Coordinates of C-alpha atoms in Angstrom, one line a residue:
Chain A
M1 CA 2.3 -31.4 -11.2
I2 CA 0.1 -34.9 -10.8
D3 CA -2.4 -34.2 -13.7
K4 CA -6.2 -33.5 -11.7
R5 CA -7.9 -36.7 -13.5
I6 CA -5.1 -39.1 -12.5
L7 CA -4.9 -37.8 -8.9
F8 CA -8.9 -38.3 -9.2
L9 CA -8.7 -41.9 -10.0
L10 CA -6.0 -42.4 -7.6
Q11 CA -7.9 -40.9 -5.0
L12 CA -11.3 -42.8 -6.1
S13 CA -9.0 -46.0 -6.4
V14 CA -8.3 -45.6 -2.8
A15 CA -12.0 -46.0 -2.2
V16 CA -13.1 -49.0 -4.2
I17 CA -9.9 -51.3 -2.8
V18 CA -11.2 -50.7 0.6
L19 CA -14.8 -50.9 -0.5
I20 CA -13.7 -54.2 -2.4
V21 CA -11.7 -56.2 0.5
W22 CA -14.6 -54.8 3.3
H23 CA -16.8 -57.1 0.3
V24 CA -14.6 -59.4 0.2
A25 CA -13.9 -60.2 3.7
S26 CA -17.9 -59.9 4.5
T27 CA -18.4 -62.5 1.9
T28 CA -16.3 -64.9 1.2
T29 CA -13.6 -66.9 3.6
L30 CA -10.8 -65.3 2.7
F31 CA -10.0 -63.3 6.1
G32 CA -12.1 -65.5 8.1
D33 CA -15.5 -66.4 9.2
P34 CA -17.5 -63.8 7.1
K35 CA -20.3 -63.9 10.3
N36 CA -17.6 -63.2 12.5
I37 CA -16.6 -59.7 10.4
R38 CA -20.2 -59.1 9.3
F39 CA -21.4 -58.9 12.7
F40 CA -18.6 -56.3 13.7
F41 CA -18.1 -54.7 10.1
G42 CA -21.3 -55.0 8.6
E43 CA -21.0 -55.3 4.4
P44 CA -21.2 -52.6 2.1
I45 CA -23.7 -53.7 -0.2
A46 CA -25.9 -53.8 3.0
V47 CA -24.8 -50.5 4.5
G48 CA -25.3 -49.4 0.7
Q49 CA -29.0 -50.7 0.7
R50 CA -29.5 -49.4 4.6
I51 CA -28.7 -45.7 2.8
I52 CA -30.4 -45.9 -0.2
D53 CA -33.8 -47.1 2.3
W54 CA -33.5 -44.1 4.4
F55 CA -33.5 -41.2 1.7
A56 CA -36.1 -43.5 -0.4
D57 CA -38.6 -43.2 2.4
G58 CA -37.2 -39.9 3.4
S59 CA -37.1 -40.5 7.1
I60 CA -33.3 -39.6 7.0
W61 CA -34.6 -35.6 6.1
Y62 CA -36.7 -35.1 9.8
H63 CA -33.0 -36.3 11.4
L64 CA -30.4 -34.7 9.0
G65 CA -33.2 -31.4 9.6
I66 CA -32.6 -32.1 13.4
T67 CA -29.0 -32.3 13.6
L68 CA -28.2 -29.3 11.1
T69 CA -30.6 -27.3 13.1
E70 CA -28.6 -27.7 16.0
A71 CA -25.4 -27.6 14.3
A72 CA -26.5 -24.2 13.3
L73 CA -27.5 -22.4 16.5
A74 CA -25.1 -24.3 18.2
F75 CA -22.3 -21.8 15.9
I76 CA -24.7 -19.0 15.3
I77 CA -25.2 -18.4 19.5
G78 CA -21.5 -19.4 20.0
S79 CA -19.8 -17.1 17.1
V80 CA -22.1 -14.2 18.3
G81 CA -21.4 -14.6 22.0
G82 CA -17.4 -15.1 21.1
V83 CA -17.4 -12.2 19.1
I84 CA -19.3 -9.4 21.6
I85 CA -17.0 -11.2 24.3
G86 CA -13.6 -11.4 22.5
F87 CA -14.0 -7.8 21.3
W88 CA -15.2 -6.8 25.1
F89 CA -12.7 -8.3 26.4
A90 CA -10.1 -7.0 23.7
R91 CA -11.6 -3.2 24.7
K92 CA -11.1 -3.7 28.1
P93 CA -7.9 -5.1 29.3
L94 CA -8.6 -5.3 33.0
L95 CA -11.7 -7.4 32.4
A96 CA -9.7 -9.3 30.3
A97 CA -7.0 -9.8 32.9
V98 CA -9.4 -10.6 36.1
F99 CA -11.2 -13.3 34.2
D100 CA -8.0 -14.9 32.3
P101 CA -8.1 -17.9 35.0
Y102 CA -11.2 -19.0 34.5
V103 CA -11.5 -18.2 30.6
K104 CA -8.8 -20.3 30.4
A105 CA -10.0 -23.1 33.7
A106 CA -13.5 -23.2 31.4
N107 CA -11.4 -23.9 28.4
A108 CA -9.6 -26.4 29.7
L109 CA -12.4 -28.4 30.7
P110 CA -13.6 -30.9 28.2
R111 CA -16.8 -29.7 26.8
V112 CA -18.1 -33.6 26.7
V113 CA -18.9 -34.1 30.5
L114 CA -21.1 -31.1 30.4
A115 CA -23.8 -32.3 28.5
P116 CA -25.6 -34.6 31.2
I117 CA -25.9 -31.6 33.1
F118 CA -27.1 -29.7 29.9
A119 CA -29.6 -32.5 29.3
L120 CA -30.8 -32.3 33.1
W121 CA -31.1 -29.1 32.7
L122 CA -32.7 -28.0 29.2
G123 CA -34.3 -31.6 28.7
L124 CA -34.1 -33.9 26.0
G125 CA -34.7 -31.9 23.4
I126 CA -32.3 -29.9 21.1
W127 CA -31.6 -27.0 23.1
S128 CA -29.1 -29.6 25.6
K129 CA -27.1 -30.5 22.1
V130 CA -27.5 -26.5 21.3
A131 CA -25.6 -25.5 24.3
L132 CA -23.1 -27.8 23.8
G133 CA -22.4 -26.9 20.7
V134 CA -22.4 -23.1 22.1
T135 CA -20.3 -24.5 24.3
L136 CA -17.8 -25.7 21.7
V137 CA -18.2 -23.0 19.6
F138 CA -17.3 -20.0 21.6
F139 CA -14.0 -20.3 22.6
I140 CA -13.3 -21.0 19.4
V141 CA -14.8 -17.6 18.2
F142 CA -13.9 -15.4 21.3
F143 CA -10.0 -16.7 21.5
N144 CA -9.5 -15.3 17.2
V145 CA -11.7 -13.0 17.5
Y146 CA -9.9 -11.2 21.1
Q147 CA -6.7 -12.1 19.0
G148 CA -8.0 -10.3 16.1
V149 CA -8.8 -7.2 18.2
K150 CA -5.3 -7.3 19.9
E151 CA -2.9 -7.8 16.8
V152 CA -5.0 -4.7 14.6
S153 CA -1.2 -3.7 13.1
P154 CA -0.5 -0.3 14.8
T155 CA 0.2 1.7 11.5
I156 CA -2.7 0.9 10.0
L157 CA -4.8 2.0 13.2
S158 CA -2.5 5.4 13.5
N159 CA -3.5 5.8 9.7
A160 CA -7.5 5.5 10.4
R161 CA -7.0 7.9 13.5
M162 CA -5.0 10.2 11.2
L163 CA -7.7 9.9 8.5
G164 CA -10.1 10.9 11.6
M165 CA -11.8 8.5 12.5
N166 CA -13.2 8.1 15.9
G167 CA -13.9 5.4 18.6
R168 CA -17.1 4.2 17.0
Q169 CA -15.7 4.5 13.2
L170 CA -12.6 3.0 14.0
L171 CA -14.5 -0.2 15.3
R172 CA -16.3 -0.4 12.4
H173 CA -13.7 0.4 9.8
V174 CA -11.2 -1.3 11.8
Y175 CA -11.5 -3.3 14.6
L176 CA -14.2 -5.4 13.4
P177 CA -13.0 -6.2 9.7
S178 CA -9.7 -7.4 11.3
A179 CA -11.7 -9.4 13.7
M180 CA -13.5 -10.9 11.1
S181 CA -11.0 -12.3 9.2
W182 CA -10.0 -14.0 12.7
M183 CA -12.8 -15.2 13.1
F184 CA -13.5 -16.4 9.0
S185 CA -10.0 -18.1 9.3
S186 CA -11.4 -20.4 12.4
L187 CA -14.7 -21.3 10.1
H188 CA -14.0 -24.8 9.6
T189 CA -13.3 -25.8 12.7
S190 CA -15.8 -23.7 14.5
V191 CA -18.4 -25.2 11.9
G192 CA -17.0 -28.9 12.6
F193 CA -17.2 -28.1 16.3
A194 CA -20.4 -27.1 15.8
V195 CA -21.7 -30.3 14.2
V196 CA -19.3 -32.4 17.5
G197 CA -21.8 -30.7 19.9
A198 CA -24.8 -31.9 17.7
V199 CA -24.0 -35.0 17.2
V200 CA -23.1 -35.7 20.5
G201 CA -25.4 -34.5 22.2
E202 CA -27.9 -36.6 20.7
Y203 CA -25.7 -39.3 21.4
L204 CA -25.5 -39.4 25.1
G205 CA -29.3 -38.6 24.8
S206 CA -32.4 -37.4 22.5
A207 CA -35.1 -38.9 20.3
A208 CA -33.5 -37.5 16.8
G209 CA -31.0 -36.8 15.0
L210 CA -28.5 -38.5 13.4
G211 CA -26.5 -38.9 16.7
Y212 CA -29.4 -40.4 18.0
L213 CA -29.6 -42.4 14.7
I214 CA -26.8 -44.2 15.5
H215 CA -27.0 -44.5 18.6
E216 CA -30.6 -46.6 18.1
A217 CA -28.6 -49.1 15.9
E218 CA -25.7 -49.4 18.6
S219 CA -28.3 -50.2 21.4
V220 CA -29.8 -53.4 19.4
F221 CA -26.6 -54.4 17.4
D222 CA -27.4 -53.2 14.1
V223 CA -23.6 -52.9 12.5
T224 CA -25.7 -51.4 9.5
G225 CA -27.5 -49.2 10.8
V226 CA -24.1 -47.4 12.6
F227 CA -22.3 -48.2 9.6
A228 CA -25.0 -46.5 7.2
G229 CA -25.2 -43.0 10.4
M230 CA -21.8 -42.8 9.8
V231 CA -21.6 -42.5 6.4
V232 CA -24.4 -39.5 6.1
L233 CA -22.6 -37.8 8.8
T234 CA -19.8 -38.3 7.1
F235 CA -21.2 -36.6 3.9
F236 CA -23.0 -33.8 6.0
V237 CA -20.0 -32.4 7.6
L238 CA -17.7 -32.6 3.9
L239 CA -21.4 -30.6 2.5
V240 CA -21.2 -28.2 5.3
D241 CA -17.5 -27.9 4.6
W242 CA -17.5 -27.1 1.4
V243 CA -20.8 -24.2 2.0
V244 CA -18.3 -22.7 4.4
S245 CA -15.1 -22.3 1.7
L246 CA -17.8 -20.8 -0.5
V247 CA -19.2 -18.1 2.3
E248 CA -15.0 -17.7 2.6
N249 CA -14.1 -17.5 -0.7
R250 CA -16.9 -14.8 -0.7
L251 CA -16.2 -13.4 2.6
L252 CA -12.1 -13.1 2.3
V253 CA -11.2 -11.8 -1.1
W254 CA -9.6 -8.8 0.0
R255 CA -7.1 -11.5 1.3
P256 CA -4.0 -12.8 -0.5
K257 CA -4.1 -16.5 -1.4
P258 CA -1.5 -18.6 0.5
A259 CA 1.3 -19.9 -1.5
N260 CA 0.7 -23.1 -3.0
Chain B
M1 CA 26.3 27.0 6.2
K2 CA 25.6 30.0 3.6
I3 CA 22.9 29.6 2.2
E4 CA 20.8 31.4 4.3
Q5 CA 18.3 33.2 1.6
E6 CA 14.6 32.8 2.9
P7 CA 12.5 30.0 0.4
Q8 CA 10.7 31.3 -1.7
G9 CA 7.0 30.5 -2.1
G10 CA 5.5 31.2 1.4
G11 CA 3.1 33.8 2.9
G12 CA -0.6 33.5 1.9
G13 CA -3.8 33.7 4.6
H14 CA -1.0 31.9 7.3
S15 CA 2.2 34.9 6.5
Q16 CA 2.5 35.9 10.2
S17 CA 1.9 31.9 12.3
H18 CA 4.0 28.9 10.9
A19 CA 2.3 26.3 9.7
V20 CA 4.1 24.1 12.5
E21 CA 5.9 25.2 15.1
L22 CA 7.6 22.9 17.2
Q23 CA 9.3 25.0 20.4
D24 CA 11.7 23.5 22.9
V25 CA 10.4 19.8 22.1
A26 CA 11.8 16.7 23.7
I27 CA 10.8 13.5 22.9
A28 CA 11.6 10.8 25.5
F29 CA 10.3 7.6 26.1
P30 CA 10.0 5.7 29.9
M31 CA 12.5 2.2 29.8
T32 CA 12.1 -1.3 31.2
D33 CA 15.3 -0.3 33.8
G34 CA 12.7 2.8 35.2
T35 CA 15.0 5.4 33.3
R36 CA 14.2 7.5 30.6
Y37 CA 15.5 7.4 27.3
E38 CA 15.4 10.5 25.1
A39 CA 15.0 10.0 21.8
V40 CA 14.9 14.1 20.4
G41 CA 16.9 16.5 22.4
Q42 CA 15.1 20.4 22.7
T43 CA 14.5 21.3 19.3
Q44 CA 13.2 24.6 17.4
L45 CA 11.5 24.0 13.7
K46 CA 9.1 26.6 11.8
V47 CA 7.9 25.0 9.3
K48 CA 5.8 27.8 6.5
D49 CA 2.6 27.3 4.8
R50 CA 3.3 25.9 1.4
E51 CA 6.6 25.1 2.6
F52 CA 8.5 21.6 1.7
V53 CA 11.3 20.8 4.5
A54 CA 12.8 17.5 4.1
I55 CA 14.5 16.2 7.5
V56 CA 17.7 14.1 7.0
G57 CA 19.6 12.2 9.0
P58 CA 20.8 8.8 10.4
T59 CA 18.7 5.9 10.8
G60 CA 17.3 6.1 14.4
C61 CA 17.8 9.4 15.2
G62 CA 14.1 10.2 16.0
K63 CA 13.0 11.7 13.1
S64 CA 9.7 9.9 13.2
T65 CA 9.1 11.0 16.1
L66 CA 9.3 14.4 15.5
L67 CA 6.7 14.1 12.8
N68 CA 4.0 12.0 15.2
A69 CA 4.3 15.0 17.5
T70 CA 3.3 16.9 15.0
A71 CA 0.7 14.9 14.0
G72 CA -0.4 14.4 17.6
L73 CA 0.0 10.8 18.0
L74 CA 3.0 11.3 20.7
V75 CA 2.6 14.1 23.4
P76 CA 6.4 15.4 23.7
A77 CA 8.1 15.2 26.7
E78 CA 8.8 18.6 26.6
G79 CA 8.2 21.9 25.2
R80 CA 5.3 23.1 22.7
V81 CA 3.8 22.2 19.3
R82 CA 1.9 24.5 17.5
I83 CA 0.0 24.3 14.9
F84 CA -0.9 27.6 12.7
G85 CA 0.0 29.9 15.6
K86 CA -2.2 27.8 17.9
D87 CA -1.6 25.0 20.6
H88 CA -3.1 21.6 20.0
T89 CA -3.5 19.3 21.6
G90 CA -5.0 15.2 20.6
L91 CA -4.8 14.7 16.7
N92 CA -3.7 16.9 14.5
R93 CA -6.6 17.4 12.5
H94 CA -5.1 19.5 9.9
A95 CA -2.7 17.4 9.3
G96 CA -2.4 14.6 6.8
Y97 CA -0.1 11.5 7.5
L98 CA 1.6 9.2 4.3
F99 CA 3.7 6.8 7.0
Q100 CA 6.5 4.1 5.6
Q101 CA 4.9 0.7 6.4
D102 CA 2.2 -0.6 4.5
S103 CA -1.1 1.2 5.6
L104 CA -4.1 0.8 3.9
M105 CA -7.2 -0.9 5.4
P106 CA -6.4 -4.6 3.3
W107 CA -10.2 -5.6 3.8
K108 CA -10.9 -2.5 1.6
T109 CA -10.4 -1.4 -2.5
S110 CA -7.9 0.7 -3.0
I111 CA -10.6 3.1 -4.0
D112 CA -12.7 2.4 -0.8
N113 CA -9.7 3.2 1.4
V114 CA -9.1 6.4 -0.6
A115 CA -12.8 7.5 0.0
I116 CA -12.8 6.2 3.4
G117 CA -11.5 9.9 4.9
L118 CA -13.9 12.1 2.9
E119 CA -16.9 8.9 4.0
I120 CA -16.1 9.2 8.0
A121 CA -16.2 13.1 7.5
G122 CA -20.2 12.6 6.1
T123 CA -19.6 13.0 2.9
P124 CA -22.2 11.5 0.6
R125 CA -20.7 7.4 -0.5
R126 CA -21.4 8.5 -4.3
E127 CA -19.7 11.7 -4.1
A128 CA -17.0 10.1 -2.1
L129 CA -16.2 7.5 -4.6
E130 CA -16.3 10.1 -6.9
K131 CA -13.8 11.6 -5.9
A132 CA -11.6 8.9 -4.6
R133 CA -12.3 7.8 -8.3
A134 CA -11.0 11.5 -9.7
W135 CA -7.8 11.2 -7.5
M136 CA -7.1 7.1 -8.5
G137 CA -6.1 8.9 -11.6
K138 CA -4.1 11.9 -10.4
V139 CA -2.1 9.6 -9.6
G140 CA -2.0 7.4 -12.1
L141 CA -4.3 3.8 -10.8
A142 CA -7.5 4.7 -12.7
A143 CA -8.0 1.1 -14.3
F144 CA -7.4 -0.4 -10.2
C145 CA -9.9 1.3 -8.1
D146 CA -10.8 -2.1 -7.9
R147 CA -8.3 -3.8 -6.4
Y148 CA -7.2 -5.4 -2.8
P149 CA -4.0 -3.4 -1.9
H150 CA -2.4 -7.3 -1.7
M151 CA -3.4 -7.4 -5.4
L152 CA -0.9 -4.1 -6.3
S153 CA 2.9 -3.6 -6.2
G154 CA 4.7 -1.6 -3.4
G155 CA 5.0 1.9 -5.2
Q156 CA 1.4 1.6 -6.0
R157 CA 0.3 1.2 -2.7
K158 CA 2.3 4.2 -1.8
R159 CA 0.0 6.3 -4.6
V160 CA -2.7 4.8 -3.4
G161 CA -1.6 6.1 0.2
L162 CA -0.8 9.4 -1.6
A163 CA -4.5 9.7 -3.0
Q164 CA -5.7 8.8 0.7
V165 CA -4.2 11.2 2.6
L166 CA -4.3 14.2 -0.4
I167 CA -8.3 13.3 -0.9
R168 CA -9.1 15.1 2.2
D169 CA -7.0 18.3 1.6
P170 CA -5.0 18.3 4.3
K171 CA -3.3 21.7 5.1
I172 CA -0.2 20.1 6.3
I173 CA 1.3 16.8 5.0
L174 CA 3.5 14.7 7.0
M175 CA 5.5 12.2 5.8
D176 CA 7.8 9.2 7.1
E177 CA 10.8 7.7 4.0
P178 CA 7.5 7.0 2.2
F179 CA 9.8 5.5 -0.7
G180 CA 11.7 3.8 1.7
P181 CA 10.6 0.2 0.5
L182 CA 10.9 0.9 -3.0
D183 CA 13.4 0.6 -5.4
A184 CA 15.4 3.6 -6.6
Q185 CA 14.2 3.9 -10.1
T186 CA 10.1 3.2 -8.0
R187 CA 11.4 6.0 -5.7
L188 CA 12.6 9.0 -8.7
I189 CA 8.6 8.3 -10.4
M190 CA 6.8 8.8 -7.2
G191 CA 8.8 11.9 -6.3
D192 CA 8.0 13.6 -9.8
L193 CA 4.6 12.2 -9.0
L194 CA 5.2 14.1 -5.4
L195 CA 6.4 17.2 -6.7
D196 CA 3.6 17.7 -9.7
L197 CA 0.4 17.0 -6.6
W198 CA 2.6 19.2 -4.8
S199 CA 3.3 22.1 -6.9
A200 CA -0.6 22.3 -8.2
D201 CA -1.6 22.5 -4.5
R202 CA 0.7 23.5 -2.2
K203 CA 0.7 22.8 1.6
A204 CA 3.3 22.7 4.0
V205 CA 5.2 19.3 3.9
M206 CA 7.5 17.9 6.5
F207 CA 9.8 14.8 4.3
V208 CA 11.4 12.6 6.5
T209 CA 13.9 10.5 4.8
H210 CA 17.8 9.2 5.5
D211 CA 18.5 9.9 1.8
L212 CA 20.3 13.1 1.6
D213 CA 19.6 13.3 -2.4
E214 CA 16.0 12.7 -2.2
A215 CA 15.9 15.9 0.4
I216 CA 17.5 18.1 -1.7
S217 CA 16.1 17.5 -4.7
L218 CA 12.3 17.6 -3.3
A219 CA 12.4 19.9 -0.6
D220 CA 12.4 24.1 -0.3
R221 CA 14.6 23.4 2.8
V222 CA 17.2 20.3 4.3
I223 CA 17.0 20.0 7.5
I224 CA 19.7 18.0 9.3
M225 CA 19.8 15.7 12.8
S226 CA 22.4 14.8 14.3
A227 CA 22.4 10.5 15.6
G228 CA 20.5 9.5 18.9
P229 CA 19.7 9.7 21.1
S230 CA 19.2 12.9 22.3
S231 CA 19.7 13.3 18.4
R232 CA 19.2 17.8 18.1
I233 CA 19.1 19.8 14.5
I234 CA 22.1 20.4 13.4
G235 CA 22.0 21.9 10.0
D236 CA 19.0 24.1 8.2
Y237 CA 19.7 24.9 4.8
T238 CA 17.4 26.4 1.9
I239 CA 17.9 24.5 -1.2
P240 CA 17.5 27.2 -3.9
L241 CA 17.3 25.0 -7.0
P242 CA 14.5 26.5 -9.2
R243 CA 10.9 24.6 -9.6
P244 CA 9.4 22.7 -11.2
R245 CA 12.4 20.0 -10.6
E246 CA 12.3 16.7 -12.4
I247 CA 14.0 15.0 -10.1
A248 CA 16.2 12.6 -12.6
D249 CA 17.9 15.8 -14.4
I250 CA 18.0 17.7 -11.3
K251 CA 20.9 15.1 -10.1
S252 CA 23.4 15.6 -12.4
E253 CA 23.0 19.6 -12.4
P254 CA 26.5 21.3 -10.7
Q255 CA 24.5 23.7 -8.1
F256 CA 22.5 20.3 -6.7
Q257 CA 26.3 18.7 -7.0
E258 CA 27.7 21.7 -5.1
I259 CA 24.6 22.0 -2.4
H260 CA 24.8 18.2 -2.2
R261 CA 28.7 18.2 -1.1
E262 CA 28.3 20.8 1.0
I263 CA 25.6 19.4 3.0
W264 CA 27.4 15.6 3.3
N265 CA 30.6 17.9 3.8
A266 CA 28.9 19.2 7.5
L267 CA 26.8 15.8 8.2
K268 CA 29.5 13.9 7.9
E269 CA 31.4 15.8 10.3
E270 CA 28.7 16.4 12.6
V271 CA 27.1 12.1 12.3
L272 CA 31.1 11.2 13.0
K273 CA 31.2 14.1 15.9
G274 CA 27.8 12.2 17.5
Y275 CA 29.4 9.3 17.3
R276 CA 32.2 10.2 18.9
Q277 CA 30.1 11.4 21.5
V278 CA 28.5 8.1 22.1
E279 CA 31.4 6.3 22.3
E280 CA 32.9 8.7 25.3
R281 CA 29.4 8.0 26.7
Q282 CA 29.7 4.4 26.9

């Protein structure tokens, strides 16, 4: 095992080197004409300054709030829908068999192409972005819940029945926890997709949000703005992911830790 | 089969009707090619109230399916299952079942796993937990109430499973090679624990195992089944060893060895006969 501090220093040095190369390339003639490089890549200090300005004048919070709202709504609606339909299909094999080809077809469709339709139906406000996120989140949760209900250990099921559980109690004490554990194991993916849905939707047409910010900067060749938006978005997703990990650790205490 | 005396300790309120009575029960499964695979041929078996019966047979002889039929998890192809003198359909509400594989709910702590049987029957949660705590003590796991199943050893999980079954006070206890996955020493300890708990409050027990030693040291009666398909009962021995028994000690007693030798001689012959039949059929 590598010492944790050494590992951290090594990880940090990767970022430092990248930043230095970026800085040197965009301010000196070492890698070619710095004007050209600045046009395509911006320069790190300007990007940092832009981010600081955004937070200093508070304008970024509004956009972050919009994106977070859209992602959260997409995640909640998509998850609830996925859990309900997943459960329903798993318990009614005929229903699942009838709809199977349609579910597969809908899942095969690249969801981004739906964005213009949602914009047309739901306008340029947050709901067209929520809808796009829902179509992404729904299928992940749906498949996991469906699997979770199907894969309950037959022994645990028999045991629960022998302990006297009726249908409703089986649902509450056996099927639901099993399905939830599968759902939570895909939590990172589904939360990630909720953010993707929100940002891509904003990018394709909106008046607020991180995606809008990046799109606006891009349309006036403001590379610094694009990079600053990307950096903020990255840290935003990392933060959301960290919160998801906390929730996951809290909810899945009963699961054995995967062996390292 | 010279040992033919009635086991002691029967009687009680159900002296006239048996706890479990399998009448001409046969168990079969449909095969994918349309034929029928008969796991167990027509079988008669009676288990008295408060009697400990061990069912021994080679692996795959269908002894577990007899338990499942008694539990109501499986509908026999032929015959009747009578519980305390009544035909029964659906799940057997008098029975508790300890499975061979892990059957605890991994998302519940040990104590919640033990309490659940009472909770779903309508016992208030506080009271159910109190009783569950007492049962965790009886199986020697008082300090492990808040552990999840994956944090316990195989033997500890079996103890929790035992408490989970016994807390409901079932009149019939079905056990399907419950100590099969455990190591030899743990099996001895679990056997003693089981006998202690059972002696304190005797129930009818059907205990399936492939281990003849284990069967003789635990049971009042040992039932021998032949190899499948269409396996059937080929021996029924009463075990007159005195109780209380200390499993580790009892095996070195001459009486134990004599019983063991007698049953084993019969079993060996019948098992070989069974194998020859299978070969002739093929």
